[in-house]
Every structure is written in C-alpha cells, then in structure tokens.
XYZ file of C-alpha atoms in Angstrom:
686
model
C 93.640 85.769 61.246
C 95.348 82.731 62.771
C 93.268 82.634 65.918
C 89.949 82.573 64.068
C 91.097 79.744 61.823
C 92.337 77.677 64.723
C 89.300 78.205 66.907
C 86.805 77.352 64.158
C 88.247 73.888 63.782
C 88.167 73.165 67.515
C 86.101 70.034 68.126
C 86.696 68.858 64.537
C 90.406 68.811 63.808
C 93.249 69.415 66.271
C 96.121 71.097 64.478
C 99.562 69.869 65.372
C 100.938 73.350 65.575
C 98.430 74.213 68.317
C 100.008 71.647 70.608
C 102.929 74.050 71.020
C 100.959 77.004 72.393
C 98.422 79.713 71.732
C 98.777 82.288 68.992
C 97.942 85.889 69.744
C 97.696 88.345 66.882
C 95.728 91.008 68.721
C 92.206 89.761 68.048
C 89.874 90.786 70.862
C 87.726 88.369 72.856
C 84.584 88.888 70.790
C 86.433 87.511 67.761
C 86.953 84.129 69.409
C 84.799 81.243 68.230
C 81.584 80.942 70.244
C 79.951 77.567 70.807
C 76.386 78.821 70.677
C 73.921 77.121 72.978
C 76.564 74.971 74.639
C 77.511 75.118 78.295
C 80.898 74.158 79.720
C 79.384 70.762 80.516
C 78.118 70.311 76.933
C 81.495 71.334 75.533
C 83.343 68.745 77.634
C 80.821 66.040 76.697
C 81.226 66.751 72.982
C 84.899 65.727 72.818
C 86.275 62.462 74.147
C 89.658 63.987 74.979
C 88.040 65.514 78.087
C 86.381 62.234 79.171
C 88.598 61.691 82.216
C 88.196 65.266 83.417
C 84.406 64.875 83.050
C 84.601 61.757 85.211
C 86.506 63.698 87.866
C 83.870 66.440 87.836
C 81.149 63.815 88.217
C 82.894 62.134 91.172
C 83.412 65.528 92.843
C 79.723 66.392 92.445
C 80.527 69.409 90.296
C 79.531 68.322 86.809
C 75.987 69.657 87.243
C 77.387 73.114 87.950
C 78.939 73.123 84.486
C 75.483 72.957 82.880
C 74.075 75.714 85.078
C 73.681 79.420 84.516
C 76.749 81.422 85.543
C 80.125 82.576 84.292
C 83.040 80.169 84.659
C 86.581 79.671 83.469
C 87.387 76.015 82.937
C 90.996 74.917 82.444
C 90.300 71.515 80.926
C 93.166 68.988 81.087
C 93.300 66.353 78.379
C 93.075 62.638 79.139
C 96.832 62.366 78.639
C 97.422 65.156 81.177
C 95.321 63.401 83.814
C 96.936 60.011 83.140
C 100.384 61.576 83.613
C 99.292 63.163 86.889
C 97.721 59.990 88.299
C 100.703 57.818 87.316
C 103.150 60.254 88.927
C 101.276 60.957 92.139
C 99.056 57.907 92.723
C 100.798 54.918 91.096
C 98.497 51.945 90.736
C 95.339 54.036 91.063
C 92.606 54.527 88.489
C 90.072 57.349 88.264
C 87.674 55.145 90.206
C 90.163 54.433 93.029
C 91.653 57.938 93.397
C 91.133 59.256 96.947
C 88.068 61.483 97.261
C 90.221 64.350 98.525
C 92.380 64.199 95.392
C 89.310 64.117 93.152
C 87.776 67.208 94.780
C 91.109 69.042 94.633
C 91.499 68.207 90.928
C 87.974 69.333 90.071
C 88.063 72.597 92.004
C 91.606 73.498 90.921
C 90.518 73.796 87.288
C 87.434 75.991 87.772
C 87.155 79.714 88.497
C 83.859 81.474 89.168
C 84.464 84.292 86.651
C 85.270 84.331 82.944
C 88.918 84.915 81.979
C 89.903 85.141 78.321
C 93.615 85.171 77.496
C 93.203 88.867 76.684
C 92.544 89.308 80.428
C 95.818 87.603 81.377
C 98.913 89.392 82.595
C 102.068 88.018 84.157
C 101.342 87.175 87.774
C 98.246 85.616 89.316
C 94.661 85.743 88.129
C 92.892 87.923 90.654
C 90.009 85.571 91.403
C 91.108 82.319 93.073
C 89.918 78.984 91.753
C 87.297 76.947 93.568
C 90.071 75.258 95.563
C 90.859 78.736 96.934
C 94.222 78.981 95.184
C 95.292 81.612 92.697
C 96.428 80.494 89.265
C 99.803 81.827 88.191
C 100.197 83.030 84.600
C 103.473 83.354 82.712
C 103.305 84.836 79.223
C 106.097 83.840 76.867
C 106.991 84.369 73.225
C 108.222 81.444 71.178
C 109.206 81.078 67.534
C 107.536 78.261 65.616
C 109.532 77.219 62.577
C 106.561 75.312 61.164
C 104.663 78.534 60.576
C 107.674 80.851 60.457
C 106.090 83.123 63.022
C 106.189 83.848 66.722
C 103.448 82.827 69.072
C 102.334 83.777 72.539
C 102.397 80.889 74.982
C 100.424 80.987 78.217
C 101.910 78.823 80.972
C 99.931 78.207 84.162
C 101.566 77.379 87.496
C 104.965 77.039 85.773
C 104.167 73.757 83.996
C 100.739 73.687 82.316
C 100.507 75.157 78.826
C 97.291 76.317 77.249
C 97.132 74.433 73.960
C 93.668 75.567 72.892
C 92.314 78.888 74.076
C 89.200 81.006 74.470
C 86.450 78.562 73.497
C 83.473 80.617 74.624
C 80.261 78.892 75.706
C 77.016 80.202 77.144
C 78.181 80.033 80.754
C 81.881 80.758 80.434
C 85.064 79.885 78.589
C 87.180 76.737 78.227
C 90.969 76.641 77.857
C 92.544 73.261 77.107
C 95.768 72.532 79.009
C 98.429 69.872 78.537
C 99.172 69.268 82.239
C 97.049 69.167 85.355
C 97.114 72.319 87.503
C 98.775 70.991 90.615
C 97.754 73.000 93.673
C 99.728 72.877 96.865
C 97.914 72.107 100.089
C 101.051 73.158 101.972
C 101.445 76.361 103.928
C 104.079 78.584 102.345
C 107.254 77.536 104.242
C 106.519 73.825 103.773
C 105.931 74.336 100.071
C 109.173 76.309 99.755
C 111.025 73.496 101.531
C 109.608 70.993 99.037
C 110.820 73.099 96.098
C 114.121 74.578 97.286
C 116.371 71.874 95.827
C 114.675 71.518 92.448
C 114.387 75.307 92.007
C 117.802 76.058 93.497
C 117.362 78.227 96.588
C 118.716 75.923 99.291
C 120.819 78.560 101.112
C 117.971 81.061 101.397
C 115.713 78.270 102.646
C 118.265 77.198 105.253
C 118.559 80.783 106.494
C 114.760 81.071 106.628
C 114.648 77.994 108.865
C 117.632 78.865 111.072
C 116.215 82.313 111.839
C 112.875 80.641 112.671
C 111.168 83.123 110.371
C 109.331 80.114 108.952
C 107.253 80.310 112.150
C 106.153 83.826 111.174
C 104.554 82.818 107.866
C 102.242 80.018 108.981
C 98.928 81.760 109.655
C 96.075 81.006 107.253
C 92.800 82.334 108.686
C 91.470 84.082 111.741
C 89.091 81.455 113.072
C 88.604 82.999 116.496
C 84.994 82.837 117.706
C 84.921 86.634 118.008
C 85.897 87.269 114.381
C 83.669 84.511 112.983
C 80.734 85.903 114.955
C 81.357 89.472 113.783
C 81.660 88.420 110.133
C 78.446 86.407 110.405
C 76.622 89.391 111.906
C 77.816 91.650 109.097
C 76.877 89.070 106.461
C 73.328 88.946 107.851
C 72.968 92.743 107.777
C 71.141 93.710 104.584
C 72.683 97.187 104.730
C 76.085 95.614 104.139
C 75.043 93.083 101.501
C 72.640 94.905 99.181
C 73.744 95.474 95.583
C 77.093 97.218 95.478
C 77.972 96.261 99.066
C 80.039 93.322 100.277
C 81.361 91.750 103.451
C 84.491 89.592 103.198
C 83.616 85.960 103.927
C 86.767 85.424 105.998
C 89.810 87.120 107.460
C 92.693 85.422 105.681
C 96.393 86.017 106.190
C 99.019 85.890 103.480
C 102.717 86.328 102.784
C 105.089 87.009 99.941
C 108.716 85.888 100.227
C 111.297 87.435 97.896
C 113.959 84.830 97.208
C 117.522 84.793 95.887
C 118.612 81.600 94.189
C 121.882 79.911 95.110
C 123.545 81.086 91.898
C 123.203 84.707 93.023
C 125.106 83.975 96.222
C 127.957 82.640 94.100
C 128.479 86.196 92.829
C 129.154 87.782 96.254
C 131.839 86.981 98.788
C 132.160 86.372 102.492
C 133.719 89.605 103.805
C 135.552 87.546 106.447
C 137.050 85.367 103.706
C 137.146 87.303 100.444
C 138.254 84.303 98.419
C 135.103 82.368 99.311
C 131.763 82.941 97.573
C 128.820 83.040 99.947
C 127.436 79.908 98.259
C 129.622 76.833 97.680
C 127.138 74.031 98.323
C 128.218 73.383 101.919
C 125.084 74.729 103.598
C 126.425 74.999 107.136
C 129.573 76.831 106.060
C 127.603 78.916 103.555
C 125.151 79.959 106.259
C 128.055 81.435 108.227
C 129.197 83.249 105.091
C 125.691 84.630 104.538
C 125.636 85.810 108.145
C 128.980 87.545 107.596
C 127.624 89.138 104.426
C 124.532 90.406 106.280
C 126.612 91.572 109.254
C 128.793 93.706 106.986
C 125.613 95.515 105.817
C 123.635 95.829 109.048
C 126.527 96.769 111.348
C 126.759 99.962 109.288
C 123.014 100.642 109.337
C 122.648 99.841 113.064
C 126.073 100.524 114.644
C 124.625 100.464 118.198
C 123.663 96.799 117.713
C 127.056 95.750 116.343
C 128.069 92.426 117.867
C 125.281 92.419 120.467
C 122.976 89.824 118.865
C 125.418 87.911 116.649
C 125.087 84.605 118.513
C 121.311 84.266 118.105
C 119.970 83.920 114.556
C 116.408 84.021 115.901
C 116.706 87.497 117.451
C 115.030 90.178 115.293
C 118.134 92.401 115.631
C 120.522 89.683 114.501
C 122.040 90.668 111.108
C 121.018 87.426 109.364
C 117.518 87.675 110.812
C 117.205 91.278 109.632
C 118.477 90.283 106.195
C 115.967 87.460 105.714
C 113.047 89.294 107.360
C 113.531 92.153 104.877
C 112.567 89.643 102.170
C 109.118 88.925 103.677
C 105.876 90.883 103.149
C 102.736 90.303 105.206
C 100.507 89.995 102.141
C 99.930 87.425 99.428
C 100.834 89.754 96.566
C 101.482 88.235 93.171
C 103.961 89.730 90.737
C 101.221 91.752 89.066
C 99.878 92.980 92.432
C 103.156 94.306 93.847
C 102.661 97.642 92.095
C 99.105 98.776 91.389
C 98.995 100.640 88.071
C 95.470 101.969 87.794
C 94.812 104.568 85.064
C 94.522 107.447 87.535
C 98.255 108.174 87.306
C 99.911 110.022 84.431
C 103.343 108.563 83.733
C 104.088 111.501 81.444
C 103.459 113.979 84.249
C 104.491 112.015 87.303
C 106.898 109.201 86.452
C 106.592 105.524 87.246
C 104.233 103.811 89.663
C 105.657 103.365 93.161
C 104.408 101.537 96.264
C 105.962 101.338 99.746
C 105.745 98.192 101.855
C 106.711 97.478 105.422
C 108.669 94.228 105.533
C 108.763 91.753 108.386
C 112.045 93.387 109.424
C 110.112 96.597 110.122
C 111.877 98.540 107.343
C 110.350 100.063 104.224
C 110.734 98.449 100.833
C 110.204 100.559 97.725
C 108.610 98.803 94.734
C 108.549 100.554 91.366
C 107.105 99.641 87.988
C 109.608 101.109 85.522
C 108.088 101.993 82.163
C 111.470 102.478 80.475
C 112.352 98.881 81.315
C 109.222 97.312 79.885
C 107.147 97.869 83.042
C 109.477 95.599 84.975
C 109.220 95.718 88.765
C 112.293 96.850 90.687
C 112.880 97.107 94.414
C 114.777 100.020 95.971
C 115.593 101.597 92.647
C 116.715 105.231 92.725
C 116.801 106.953 89.340
C 116.078 110.551 90.336
C 118.319 112.935 88.380
C 118.365 115.210 91.429
C 120.015 112.475 93.510
C 122.890 111.482 91.257
C 125.042 110.531 94.254
C 122.478 107.909 95.269
C 121.589 106.299 91.961
C 120.767 102.592 92.271
C 119.626 100.156 89.599
C 117.542 98.336 92.160
C 116.698 94.667 92.441
C 114.510 93.229 89.702
C 111.613 90.970 90.651
C 111.541 88.157 88.113
C 108.086 87.546 86.614
C 107.992 83.800 87.332
C 108.015 82.312 90.816
C 106.463 79.668 93.026
C 102.845 78.623 92.759
C 100.171 79.997 95.059
C 99.841 78.074 98.328
C 97.271 78.087 101.110
C 98.707 81.303 102.545
C 101.159 82.903 100.144
C 103.680 82.764 97.345
C 107.359 83.327 96.707
C 109.039 85.261 93.927
C 112.591 85.205 92.643
C 114.922 88.190 92.498
C 117.488 89.141 89.857
C 120.076 90.348 92.393
C 120.540 90.495 96.156
C 118.156 92.555 98.270
C 119.103 94.268 101.534
C 118.270 97.287 103.651
C 121.664 98.933 103.241
C 123.050 102.435 103.752
C 122.090 103.518 100.223
C 118.482 102.447 100.763
C 118.348 104.419 104.019
C 119.796 107.435 102.217
C 117.196 107.098 99.450
C 114.261 106.953 101.878
C 115.572 109.972 103.756
C 115.494 112.013 100.577
C 112.105 111.268 98.991
C 108.432 111.799 99.703
C 106.899 108.556 100.957
C 103.265 108.367 99.857
C 101.410 105.285 101.058
C 97.997 104.504 99.635
C 95.506 103.076 102.121
C 95.099 100.096 99.797
C 98.749 99.268 100.505
C 98.802 100.299 104.148
C 96.449 97.488 105.187
C 97.533 94.012 103.967
C 94.108 92.526 104.743
C 92.774 94.275 101.623
C 95.133 92.202 99.467
C 94.939 88.951 101.427
C 91.146 88.885 101.160
C 90.875 89.867 97.474
C 89.371 93.259 98.251
C 91.814 95.778 96.805
C 91.742 94.431 93.271
C 88.221 93.055 93.235
C 87.288 92.795 89.532
C 83.601 93.487 90.279
C 82.868 96.731 88.434
C 79.593 97.235 90.319
C 81.201 97.078 93.750
C 80.706 100.233 95.803
C 81.530 99.429 99.442
C 83.290 96.681 101.371
C 82.355 96.653 105.084
C 84.619 95.380 107.879
C 83.797 94.566 111.510
C 85.805 95.764 114.482
C 89.148 93.960 114.778
C 89.412 93.007 111.103
C 92.617 95.001 110.557
C 95.820 94.642 112.542
C 96.882 98.240 111.903
C 93.575 100.110 112.313
C 91.670 100.497 115.570
C 87.992 101.484 115.707
C 84.991 100.288 117.660
C 81.508 98.989 116.896
C 80.065 102.522 116.685
C 82.042 103.040 113.493
C 81.240 101.651 110.047
C 84.641 100.944 108.491
C 84.338 100.612 104.739
C 86.607 100.560 101.705
C 85.722 101.600 98.198
C 87.506 101.239 94.915
C 86.175 102.024 91.465
C 88.074 99.714 89.107
C 86.064 100.904 86.115
C 85.985 104.576 85.147
C 82.931 104.114 82.950
C 79.745 102.073 83.099
C 76.244 102.025 84.479
C 76.568 100.016 87.698
C 76.703 101.362 91.224
C 80.494 101.285 91.113
C 80.707 103.500 88.043
C 81.784 107.009 88.975
C 82.724 109.695 86.505
C 83.791 112.251 89.060
C 85.834 110.481 91.737
C 89.000 112.120 92.973
C 91.272 109.490 94.508
C 94.866 108.342 94.333
C 94.884 104.768 92.997
C 91.068 105.096 92.674
C 90.422 103.836 96.200
C 90.112 105.043 99.784
C 89.068 104.094 103.306
C 85.978 105.559 104.954
C 84.873 105.564 108.576
C 81.274 106.582 109.213
C 79.348 107.217 112.404
C 80.861 108.162 115.762
C 84.372 107.367 114.645
C 87.540 107.307 116.719
C 90.171 105.773 114.467
C 93.836 105.039 115.087
C 96.133 104.048 112.221
C 99.567 102.505 112.624
C 102.124 103.930 110.178
C 105.328 102.082 109.220
C 108.747 103.001 110.543
C 110.958 105.286 108.469
C 114.647 106.145 108.963
C 115.135 108.428 111.956
C 114.844 112.141 111.192
C 112.464 115.082 110.894
C 109.326 114.541 108.839
C 106.145 116.284 107.774
C 103.033 114.095 108.061
C 100.237 114.757 105.563
C 96.753 113.396 105.054
C 95.235 113.120 101.566
C 91.424 113.043 101.503
C 88.244 114.017 99.680
C 86.569 117.048 101.292
C 82.798 117.384 100.907
C 79.585 117.950 102.829
C 79.494 114.369 104.132
C 82.704 114.807 106.096
C 82.886 115.697 109.764
C 85.192 117.623 112.081
C 88.009 115.590 113.612
C 90.591 116.158 116.280
C 93.877 114.670 115.090
C 96.547 113.192 117.348
C 100.002 111.921 116.397
C 102.796 110.133 118.213
C 105.028 107.064 118.453
C 103.544 105.914 121.761
C 99.841 105.020 121.781
C 99.642 105.862 125.478
C 100.869 109.408 124.907
C 99.264 110.863 121.784
C 99.457 114.631 121.391
C 96.818 116.721 119.547
C 98.312 118.298 116.447
C 96.328 121.521 116.621
C 92.736 122.674 116.480
C 90.123 120.249 115.080
C 90.205 119.791 111.299
C 87.007 120.423 109.327
C 87.235 117.654 106.731
C 84.303 119.150 104.822
C 86.123 122.325 103.823
C 86.918 122.335 100.123
C 89.651 124.326 98.462
C 87.439 127.368 97.968
C 87.160 128.042 101.713
C 89.252 131.089 102.748
C 90.958 129.046 105.469
C 92.166 126.597 102.798
C 93.034 129.225 100.208
C 93.123 127.188 97.014
C 93.069 128.657 93.517
C 92.927 126.010 90.785
C 96.041 125.737 88.630
C 94.165 126.579 85.451
C 93.203 129.967 86.923
C 96.800 130.858 87.833
C 99.898 132.163 86.081
C 101.745 128.967 85.191
C 105.298 129.583 86.359
C 105.891 125.821 86.596
C 105.574 124.896 82.908
C 106.020 128.408 81.495
C 102.683 128.059 79.732
C 102.004 131.525 78.286
C 98.498 130.742 77.003
C 96.804 131.986 80.175
C 99.533 134.146 81.720
C 99.611 137.884 82.118
C 101.451 140.302 84.340
C 100.184 140.703 87.906
C 98.316 137.410 87.993
C 98.954 135.141 91.004
C 101.389 132.361 90.157
C 101.036 128.662 90.919
C 104.069 128.867 93.202
C 102.607 131.803 95.136
C 99.307 130.005 95.701
C 101.079 126.814 96.771
C 103.049 128.813 99.354
C 99.917 130.592 100.606
C 98.134 127.256 101.076
C 101.110 125.765 102.951
C 101.034 128.726 105.312
C 97.445 127.731 106.127
C 98.411 124.065 106.563
C 97.084 122.749 103.242
C 98.257 121.559 99.837
C 96.490 120.721 96.583
C 96.171 117.153 95.439
C 99.123 115.597 93.585
C 99.645 117.135 90.147
C 100.335 113.702 88.639
C 96.935 112.286 89.551
C 93.868 112.574 87.352
C 90.286 112.349 88.476
C 88.390 109.235 87.483
C 86.615 110.873 84.594
C 86.105 110.371 80.877
C 88.681 113.096 80.352
C 92.148 111.838 81.300
C 94.021 114.317 79.129
C 93.169 117.910 79.922
C 94.680 119.712 82.892
C 91.215 120.326 84.303
C 90.961 116.604 85.027
C 93.901 116.788 87.457
C 93.556 116.905 91.229
C 95.351 120.255 91.331
C 92.184 121.674 89.751
C 89.795 119.730 92.001
C 88.280 121.889 94.766
C 87.312 118.877 96.803
C 90.649 117.089 96.955
C 92.908 118.277 99.775
C 96.194 117.436 101.448
C 96.349 118.584 105.054
C 99.726 119.088 106.724
C 98.987 117.333 109.993
C 102.219 117.886 111.893
C 105.994 118.112 111.734
C 107.804 115.687 114.021
C 111.249 114.256 114.703
C 110.768 110.496 114.434
C 112.720 107.547 115.719
C 112.918 104.464 113.504
C 109.803 102.809 114.863
C 106.081 102.843 113.978
C 104.027 106.025 114.339
C 100.325 106.377 115.085
C 97.719 108.740 113.670
C 94.429 109.108 115.528
C 91.336 110.922 114.199
C 88.387 111.420 116.558
C 85.031 112.901 115.515
C 84.261 115.971 117.641
C 81.225 117.602 115.974
C 77.703 116.696 117.025
C 76.237 116.218 113.567
C 75.160 112.700 112.652
C 75.883 110.915 109.386
C 79.403 112.329 109.091
C 82.321 110.418 107.542
C 86.099 110.332 107.663
C 87.794 109.746 104.317
C 91.455 108.701 104.126
C 92.996 108.307 100.686
C 96.714 108.223 101.470
C 99.337 109.205 104.021
C 102.501 111.117 103.173
C 105.625 110.910 105.342
C 107.942 113.576 103.961
C 111.543 114.144 105.147
C 112.796 117.655 105.780
C 115.238 117.365 102.875
C 112.185 117.222 100.582
C 109.680 119.684 102.073
C 112.378 122.206 103.012
C 115.356 121.231 100.892
C 117.649 123.074 98.512
C 115.586 121.744 95.590
C 111.845 122.575 95.875
C 109.568 119.573 96.305
C 107.885 118.516 93.090
C 104.097 118.847 92.939
C 103.449 115.229 91.971
C-alpha cells in the first residue's frame, strides 16, 4: 500500500515523489500512520521544516492551543512556503517584523476546529470554516507520475496550495503539509472579484457587474443591529436552547454566490445588432454594449411589455443587462459541493437526479441538478425529461474550481452562458417545483446550519427576525433540525425519521408563521405542503396570496396531527395495494384497490402520500417499506389552487387550537403547474 509506506517514513525521510502530491489507493483513515502520544504542537516541534509556522503560531498566541485537548485540522506550510509568501507580500520583512494582523491571519487561516482527513474531502469547500472564518476550497485532481508509473490523487487548496504530505494523525487532530501558504482574502466578494478578474479572465462580466451597480447588492457581511445582537445573546444564555443537542447560531451572517462566465465564453456568441462581432473583443466599453444587446435579445422575448422601456438605465432591475447579471447571483454563500444537497434519503434509481431550486437576485428561479450520468456534475437549467423532448436542454455546467472564499461569499465559473430565456420559462412551467426548507431560507447556508457536520445536533433555535423570508413573533420557538447521520447513539441519531433531504423547519408554541415563496412563471399552480403528521402537531388555519395585506384562507383549518390512517386522509400504504404502477404481480389479485385508485381518492380529500422517491432515514434503504409512500405519518396536503402572477407568493399558517405544546412542521413546499397536476401525462409519484 503506497500510502502506508509513505506515511511511515514521515518525520524521517521525505520522498521526492511525495513533493508532487498525495497518493490515494482507497485506504481508509484508520490505516493512516498515527503519531501516538503527540499533539499537533509536538508534531510541528519535531521537524524543523515547520519552524517558521511554529514561530507564527507563537506570535499569534495560538501555539498553546496546539498542545491542548481537542480535534483540529492543521494545514502546515513548510518554511519555503512561508518565505515565498513573505517575500511576495511583505518585501523586506522578517517573521519578527511582519505586521501583527498578518501573523494572526496566517495562523488562523491554517487551523480548523474539526478533524478532516483527505477521505473527508470532496470538490468544493470544507464545511467548517477555518479559525479566520473563511472556508477552505478543495480541488481534487488526478495526475500521472512517470517516476512511479502510476496515477495519483492531488489535493489542491484555494487553487494554489498542494498537500504534499497527508493525514498525519496525532492525539488532538491531523496535520497536512502544504507547499504554499493558504492566502485568505479579507475583501468582500465584489472587491475580491475585481482583484482577480484580469488574471482569471472575466473582465467583461466584472464590468457588467459594476455598471449595473449589482456590486452594491453583495456587500453585506453580518447583521450587527443592536436588536439582533441582543436577541442572539438572549438565546445563547437560555439553557433550553444550548443543552446537548441544541444550538443557537453565534451570528446572523449574509453570503453570496456569483456564477461567472469567462471572457473566452463571450467570444463564442455574437452581438445580435452586429452579427459579425463577438460579444467579447477586449474593448470593454464596446463589449459592454454588445453584452447588453445580447441580453436584450433574450429578455425582450421573456418580458415583451418591458421592451425598450428601461434600456437606458443599466441600474434598473428591469433593464435587460441588469436582469442578465442579476440572474447569476444567489443570496447564499454556497460552495460547489453545497449547490445540490445529495443526502442518502433520495433513491436515484427510483427518482432520478438530485435537484434544487434557487431564487436568484433577478427574482427568477434557477434549477440546479446533480447529474449522475455525467459523473455527478452540476448543471443549471438542464432539461432531460423524455416526456418533454421539445424542450430538451443540456444546461449550463458549473465548473468545479472557482474563486476562493471571501468574507461574504464566493464565485464559481460556468462552462457556457447562463440566462433566464424562453426555454427556461417553458421548462419551469412544465415541471413540479419542490423546494426544501433548507434551500428556501439562505440563512441556513450562510450560517453553517444546513450542513452542520455535528452528528449529535438535534435542534437549531432562531430568534424573531433571523430570517428575511419567514415572519413569526417571540411567542414562537422557530427551530431547524437535520439528521446528517442515519445511525449512531447521539441525540441526533434517528432511525425512523421521515423527511425530504433529512431536514425540516419546526415552529412551536403559539405560532403564526408567514413564509415568502419565490416567483414562478405566470400561470395556474397547485400549492402543496409536505410535513410530518403526528400527535405533537396542532391545528392551523392556512392563508395564501401574493399580497400580504390581503391573504385569503384556503379552507377549513388543517389538523396537522392526522396521519394517513385517518378516514379524512384516506391513505392505504403502497405495499397493501394492487401495484398497477410497476406491474408487480407478487401481491396483486383481482378486486384489490390499486395504487392509482388510492392516489385519486386521497387527492379528492386534499391529500397525497409522500414522494415515492424518498426513503425514510432508517437502516433499511432498500425495501419498499422504507419509502415515504408507505409511511402513515408523512403527508402532502394540497393547500390551494391559484392563478399566479410572476411575483412572490406568501403562505401563512396560524395555530387555532387551544392545546399547548403543539408544533408546526414544514418539510418542503411544492409549486406545481397545471400542466403537471392535470396534464395529458399523469404526474409521476416521485
């Protein structure tokens, strides 16, 4: 085993071949060499090649932490790496004369408060930020090494730093040796993009971002209002919210992701007002006009009523160039690996690829899909449904390497040009839009809640005003739960949880909750609520509308505690029905109720079973009994059918029963066009 051989000589002999990268032959973390009895601090002291990094830790007052009990990841730069950094950024300085701010930034940038082995890495960002509050970007590459006549896996951090010695496990963590310092930007996102646009080749996109003044929309870092700081402090001092398995976010951070086309892509498309001219030629002012013309050709067709009205003002949100650029911006700091959440609750065999829907800064939906047939690549606005052959689109690939994490966001490069065009509108009007609550609220991503790696986490608690798109008052305990581990012994280990994407939002107490839903293309839609029904749930009156001042009740109050077995819900589990969907004859006999008949009977009562593609979080992820369609306590309620304009909608749920200790559970929202729920082709059950 190559890795074992290499790791056992660490600290004694440095092999020349290791300077090229890290070799990965499938050995798990417990096969890595363990430096028994040593701490991270001891490990660094034992080898002179880390002497300068040790000095930096000492100056920053952090060396003592490396001897202490805990679990840390240390990316340890060599002396040569630090010398290169100091010479490039602080010419004439020594370690002793480096500014204190630079020393602290260097020390904290290389330490993370959890243990990450390379077996935990995936392309994108490590979920836990470093102690400088930046996320470390990981790119995984394969290279051929002629010296050993074999391929090797190379781990590159923040685009430039290569791990040259990996997975040295010590008593309080793990050390990875790197050949370059991890440079961490102190810029906000637009300033960092400006500093990189020439060297990385996206000058035209950057110019358009500035001319539309959308740079002003991606500046926020934290909510430091006295009201929010006071509420967070009160929650943090409440033992109910901080006991084992409970957490309160320490801050309310904002974040952004910008999806960027490089200049070379704009060379491949032409100015529709001058077909002989590529959009990009290198003359930024002329090219900006060409990009406007390109955007105008798209958006005049999507919004014909606005044609020519806002052309003279790039800063107006209805200007074609503004709409084009704003469609590239998400209000969350989502790394490549976080754009599409692929938890093991979804069966690709039964339900297809993972899909998420995001509202962009333009106010339009963006569809992100992880495509298994294309190596789990991430594609935007891809349409590969065989039932929609007239609307097939390859989509826009998100490239796995992009800009480093900044104070408030990141940017990622695209493989082709992204726009909200007529084909995208047509696609959204012809598919079920299911939005998980973990995606609906960007604060869950920006504050490292949605993908918290803590397997013992049970509840996150949020004070009033924490979310932009949810309204509730101080009488309500708003909490989020996600079970990232299906097995275990901690408080977060649940063997019997029914939930899409293994998470949901809960509102306890005297709740009156209003959710803002993203705009969809104008048309008639069915609005559905996916939730867990059990004895803890209350009775809620539901209201829906596109004007918060004029919300209409959708019917009689909904008893959220009614499971599928209640006569007014009418569910019969799939495994007790004649399977006319898969033609499974093993349990079929004449006269038995069919799956289709029961589905229709439930719809007549205003209900549906859970998605057939989703499994319960259980040891058994194979048998049909583990699916939500066989779970009595997982329900979809058909809230209302409405004709919607292309603007946000609002869903309000108000507790109306007098019982105390009741909860409201919201797993996901479905916005389903008429062409799906009442189309020529029956809606699939996934």
